[in-house]
Amino acid sequence: MKIWNVIMMVVVHSGRNLKLVKNDNSRVWVCCIGAQGQCEWFAYCGFLPSTSCWQLRKVNNVHTCTRQFKIDLLSTKWLSGSNDVRNKAVKKWNTSISKSKAQWKMTMTLKNLHGSYQEQYKRIYEYANELMRANPGSTVKVKVEDMNGLKVFKRFYVCLKACKDSFISCKSIIALDGCFLKGFYGGELLTAVGRDPNDQMLPLAYVVVEVECKESWSWFLQLLIEDVGD
């Protein structure tokens, strides 16, 4: 078993934030950064060329910190690896499957859990209608493009009635920002945020657009002006 897999097993079972201090072909030094970096747990491993394996040489296996909810080392890449699927197939059914078949199986499993992205976008109008039903007086806009006779999603704007009404008591300042969406189809999320009398943030409206540009910002701000005034 690779040393990295061993470290990840320790992370998963202990629920601690570990940090790689040294990590090369001959040595691995891991320490715990819990309790604001004061935890005393550490482990040092060295590689033995004669046996082509790793040896645990030093360890202080006592944590002086509590379990962590967020573990930085648990990356998406590690969690989505197909080797675990292949290994479990060998152990459970005594048969081997190819890497491509394991990856396809994981894709189908995620599709069954979350549904296909295309099918979710087809229901965008249902989502918009549900938002307006649950929040009467809200503004929800869906913009699509006609491509070869098909309606393709382009933009989605939401300004909830409660947020719209609350802006009356806010300071006359609106902050704007945007960030990338890391889903299958990408896009960007643009937001408008106000400040209430207690100097707390109040979300006013948000929009999902194809890309951050003058046209998408203008579309967003024009709708925002219609909702909260100029």
Short mmCIF file of C-alpha atoms in Angstrom, two decimals:
data_model
loop_
_atom_site.label_atom_id
_atom_site.label_comp_id
_atom_site.label_asym_id
_atom_site.label_seq_id
_atom_site.Cartn_x
_atom_site.Cartn_y
_atom_site.Cartn_z
CA MET A 1 0.00 0.00 0.00
CA LYS A 2 1.34 3.44 -0.90
CA ILE A 3 2.34 5.70 1.97
CA TRP A 4 -0.12 8.37 0.78
CA ASN A 5 -3.02 5.91 1.11
CA VAL A 6 -1.90 5.12 4.65
CA ILE A 7 -1.84 8.81 5.54
CA MET A 8 -5.31 9.32 4.09
CA MET A 9 -6.63 6.36 6.12
CA VAL A 10 -5.22 7.98 9.27
CA VAL A 11 -6.88 11.27 8.32
CA VAL A 12 -10.26 9.63 7.68
CA HIS A 13 -10.31 7.51 10.84
CA SER A 14 -8.84 10.07 13.24
CA GLY A 15 -10.69 13.10 11.84
CA ARG A 16 -7.67 15.36 12.27
CA ASN A 17 -6.05 17.96 10.04
CA LEU A 18 -2.60 16.62 9.19
CA LYS A 19 0.19 18.49 7.42
CA LEU A 20 3.02 17.07 5.33
CA VAL A 21 6.23 18.65 6.66
CA LYS A 22 8.53 16.45 4.54
CA ASN A 23 7.43 14.44 1.53
CA ASP A 24 9.97 12.95 -0.88
CA ASN A 25 11.11 9.56 -2.17
CA SER A 26 12.94 8.61 1.01
CA ARG A 27 11.05 10.19 3.92
CA VAL A 28 7.65 11.44 4.97
CA TRP A 29 7.09 13.61 8.04
CA VAL A 30 3.47 14.26 9.05
CA CYS A 31 2.25 16.41 11.93
CA CYS A 32 -1.13 17.47 13.26
CA ILE A 33 -2.05 21.16 13.01
CA GLY A 34 -5.03 20.97 15.37
CA ALA A 35 -5.39 23.09 18.53
CA GLN A 36 -4.07 26.09 16.60
CA GLY A 37 -0.90 24.23 15.69
CA GLN A 38 -0.18 23.10 19.27
CA CYS A 39 -1.15 19.42 18.89
CA GLU A 40 1.78 17.09 19.66
CA TRP A 41 0.86 14.25 17.27
CA PHE A 42 3.44 13.43 14.59
CA ALA A 43 4.69 10.49 12.53
CA TYR A 44 7.95 9.96 10.63
CA CYS A 45 8.35 7.29 7.96
CA GLY A 46 11.46 6.25 6.01
CA PHE A 47 11.72 4.24 2.80
CA LEU A 48 13.70 0.98 2.86
CA PRO A 49 15.19 0.35 -0.62
CA SER A 50 16.18 -3.21 0.29
CA THR A 51 12.55 -4.25 0.81
CA SER A 52 10.86 -1.50 -1.27
CA CYS A 53 8.56 -0.59 1.60
CA TRP A 54 8.03 2.21 4.11
CA GLN A 55 8.92 1.91 7.79
CA LEU A 56 7.32 3.86 10.63
CA ARG A 57 10.36 5.09 12.58
CA LYS A 58 9.00 7.69 14.98
CA VAL A 59 5.49 8.45 16.16
CA ASN A 60 3.71 10.29 18.94
CA ASN A 61 0.26 8.80 18.62
CA VAL A 62 -1.47 11.07 21.18
CA HIS A 63 -3.61 13.97 19.93
CA THR A 64 -4.03 16.99 22.20
CA CYS A 65 -6.73 18.43 19.90
CA THR A 66 -10.34 17.52 19.13
CA ARG A 67 -11.73 15.97 15.95
CA GLN A 68 -12.12 18.35 13.04
CA PHE A 69 -15.19 18.70 10.83
CA LYS A 70 -13.29 20.08 7.83
CA ILE A 71 -10.26 18.07 6.69
CA ASP A 72 -8.08 19.89 4.15
CA LEU A 73 -6.30 16.78 2.84
CA LEU A 74 -9.58 15.17 1.74
CA SER A 75 -9.41 16.41 -1.83
CA THR A 76 -12.03 15.73 -4.48
CA LYS A 77 -9.42 13.89 -6.54
CA TRP A 78 -8.73 11.41 -3.73
CA LEU A 79 -12.38 10.91 -2.85
CA SER A 80 -13.33 10.24 -6.48
CA GLY A 81 -10.48 7.81 -7.22
CA SER A 82 -11.53 4.62 -9.02
CA ASN A 83 -8.90 2.33 -7.43
CA ASP A 84 -11.08 1.82 -4.33
CA VAL A 85 -13.93 0.64 -6.56
CA ARG A 86 -11.66 -1.83 -8.31
CA ASN A 87 -10.17 -3.12 -5.05
CA LYS A 88 -13.62 -3.63 -3.51
CA ALA A 89 -14.73 -5.58 -6.59
CA VAL A 90 -11.80 -7.94 -6.12
CA LYS A 91 -12.46 -8.40 -2.39
CA LYS A 92 -16.25 -8.76 -2.61
CA TRP A 93 -16.75 -10.72 -5.86
CA ASN A 94 -13.24 -12.10 -6.48
CA THR A 95 -13.16 -10.55 -9.94
CA SER A 96 -11.29 -7.69 -11.55
CA ILE A 97 -12.68 -4.76 -13.51
CA SER A 98 -10.88 -2.29 -15.76
CA LYS A 99 -10.15 1.29 -14.72
CA SER A 100 -12.43 2.66 -17.46
CA LYS A 101 -15.31 0.43 -16.31
CA ALA A 102 -14.82 1.57 -12.69
CA GLN A 103 -14.85 5.23 -13.74
CA TRP A 104 -17.98 4.68 -15.85
CA LYS A 105 -19.67 2.95 -12.90
CA MET A 106 -18.88 5.92 -10.64
CA THR A 107 -20.27 8.31 -13.25
CA MET A 108 -23.50 6.32 -13.48
CA THR A 109 -23.78 6.20 -9.68
CA LEU A 110 -23.44 9.98 -9.39
CA LYS A 111 -25.99 10.37 -12.17
CA ASN A 112 -28.46 8.17 -10.29
CA LEU A 113 -27.88 10.15 -7.09
CA HIS A 114 -28.08 13.66 -8.51
CA GLY A 115 -29.71 13.21 -11.91
CA SER A 116 -28.14 14.34 -15.14
CA TYR A 117 -27.13 17.99 -15.50
CA GLN A 118 -29.10 18.26 -18.74
CA GLU A 119 -32.30 17.07 -17.11
CA GLN A 120 -31.86 19.56 -14.25
CA TYR A 121 -31.46 22.46 -16.66
CA LYS A 122 -34.63 21.33 -18.46
CA ARG A 123 -36.52 21.92 -15.20
CA ILE A 124 -35.23 25.48 -14.70
CA TYR A 125 -38.72 26.94 -15.27
CA GLU A 126 -40.15 24.63 -12.60
CA TYR A 127 -37.52 25.94 -10.19
CA ALA A 128 -38.35 29.54 -11.11
CA ASN A 129 -42.09 28.96 -10.60
CA GLU A 130 -41.48 27.30 -7.24
CA LEU A 131 -39.38 30.27 -6.08
CA MET A 132 -42.20 32.68 -7.00
CA ARG A 133 -44.84 30.43 -5.42
CA ALA A 134 -42.95 30.19 -2.12
CA ASN A 135 -41.94 33.88 -2.18
CA PRO A 136 -44.84 35.93 -3.63
CA GLY A 137 -43.74 39.25 -5.07
CA SER A 138 -40.23 38.05 -5.88
CA THR A 139 -38.60 38.61 -9.26
CA VAL A 140 -37.26 35.60 -11.13
CA LYS A 141 -36.06 35.85 -14.72
CA VAL A 142 -34.89 33.07 -17.03
CA LYS A 143 -33.04 33.92 -20.24
CA VAL A 144 -32.54 31.27 -22.91
CA GLU A 145 -31.09 31.15 -26.43
CA ASP A 146 -32.59 29.48 -29.49
CA MET A 147 -30.03 27.10 -30.99
CA ASN A 148 -31.20 24.94 -33.89
CA GLY A 149 -34.74 24.97 -32.56
CA LEU A 150 -33.69 24.08 -29.02
CA LYS A 151 -33.95 26.38 -25.99
CA VAL A 152 -30.53 26.56 -24.30
CA PHE A 153 -30.11 28.04 -20.81
CA LYS A 154 -28.15 31.31 -20.66
CA ARG A 155 -28.97 33.35 -17.53
CA PHE A 156 -31.01 33.18 -14.33
CA TYR A 157 -31.89 36.15 -12.09
CA VAL A 158 -33.42 36.06 -8.58
CA CYS A 159 -34.45 38.90 -6.25
CA LEU A 160 -36.55 37.67 -3.32
CA LYS A 161 -39.41 39.86 -2.05
CA ALA A 162 -38.15 39.93 1.56
CA CYS A 163 -34.69 41.10 0.48
CA LYS A 164 -36.22 43.65 -1.87
CA ASP A 165 -38.38 45.15 0.90
CA SER A 166 -35.53 45.15 3.41
CA PHE A 167 -33.39 47.35 1.18
CA ILE A 168 -35.57 50.34 2.14
CA SER A 169 -33.96 50.38 5.60
CA CYS A 170 -30.44 49.70 4.31
CA LYS A 171 -27.61 52.11 3.71
CA SER A 172 -27.48 53.52 0.20
CA ILE A 173 -24.56 51.30 -0.73
CA ILE A 174 -24.60 48.19 -2.92
CA ALA A 175 -21.58 45.89 -3.23
CA LEU A 176 -21.17 43.79 -6.36
CA ASP A 177 -19.06 40.69 -6.83
CA GLY A 178 -18.78 37.57 -8.94
CA CYS A 179 -17.22 34.12 -8.77
CA PHE A 180 -16.74 31.13 -11.04
CA LEU A 181 -19.11 28.16 -10.85
CA LYS A 182 -17.20 24.88 -10.83
CA GLY A 183 -20.03 22.64 -11.99
CA PHE A 184 -20.14 20.58 -15.18
CA TYR A 185 -21.25 23.50 -17.37
CA GLY A 186 -19.33 26.27 -15.60
CA GLY A 187 -20.65 29.84 -15.77
CA GLU A 188 -20.43 32.61 -13.19
CA LEU A 189 -22.43 33.74 -10.18
CA LEU A 190 -22.89 37.51 -9.80
CA THR A 191 -24.28 38.97 -6.58
CA ALA A 192 -25.51 42.28 -5.18
CA VAL A 193 -25.23 42.83 -1.40
CA GLY A 194 -26.45 45.70 0.77
CA ARG A 195 -25.69 46.88 4.34
CA ASP A 196 -28.45 47.04 6.93
CA PRO A 197 -28.56 49.57 9.85
CA ASN A 198 -26.54 47.14 12.00
CA ASP A 199 -23.83 47.13 9.31
CA GLN A 200 -24.62 43.50 8.49
CA MET A 201 -24.67 42.12 4.96
CA LEU A 202 -28.04 41.73 3.23
CA PRO A 203 -28.16 39.74 -0.02
CA LEU A 204 -30.29 41.64 -2.51
CA ALA A 205 -30.14 39.62 -5.72
CA TYR A 206 -28.06 37.07 -7.56
CA VAL A 207 -27.73 35.92 -11.13
CA VAL A 208 -26.15 32.99 -12.94
CA VAL A 209 -24.63 34.03 -16.25
CA GLU A 210 -22.61 32.39 -19.00
CA VAL A 211 -19.59 34.68 -18.49
CA GLU A 212 -18.70 37.87 -16.61
CA CYS A 213 -18.78 40.62 -19.22
CA LYS A 214 -20.30 44.05 -19.87
CA GLU A 215 -23.45 42.54 -21.39
CA SER A 216 -24.13 40.13 -18.49
CA TRP A 217 -23.44 42.81 -15.85
CA SER A 218 -25.70 45.28 -17.67
CA TRP A 219 -28.50 42.69 -17.81
CA PHE A 220 -28.10 42.02 -14.09
CA LEU A 221 -27.93 45.66 -13.00
CA GLN A 222 -30.89 46.72 -15.13
CA LEU A 223 -33.07 44.11 -13.45
CA LEU A 224 -31.67 45.12 -10.06
CA ILE A 225 -32.56 48.78 -10.65
CA GLU A 226 -36.11 47.79 -11.57
CA ASP A 227 -36.41 45.92 -8.26
CA VAL A 228 -34.73 48.25 -5.75
CA GLY A 229 -34.77 51.59 -7.60
CA ASP A 230 -31.97 53.74 -8.99
#
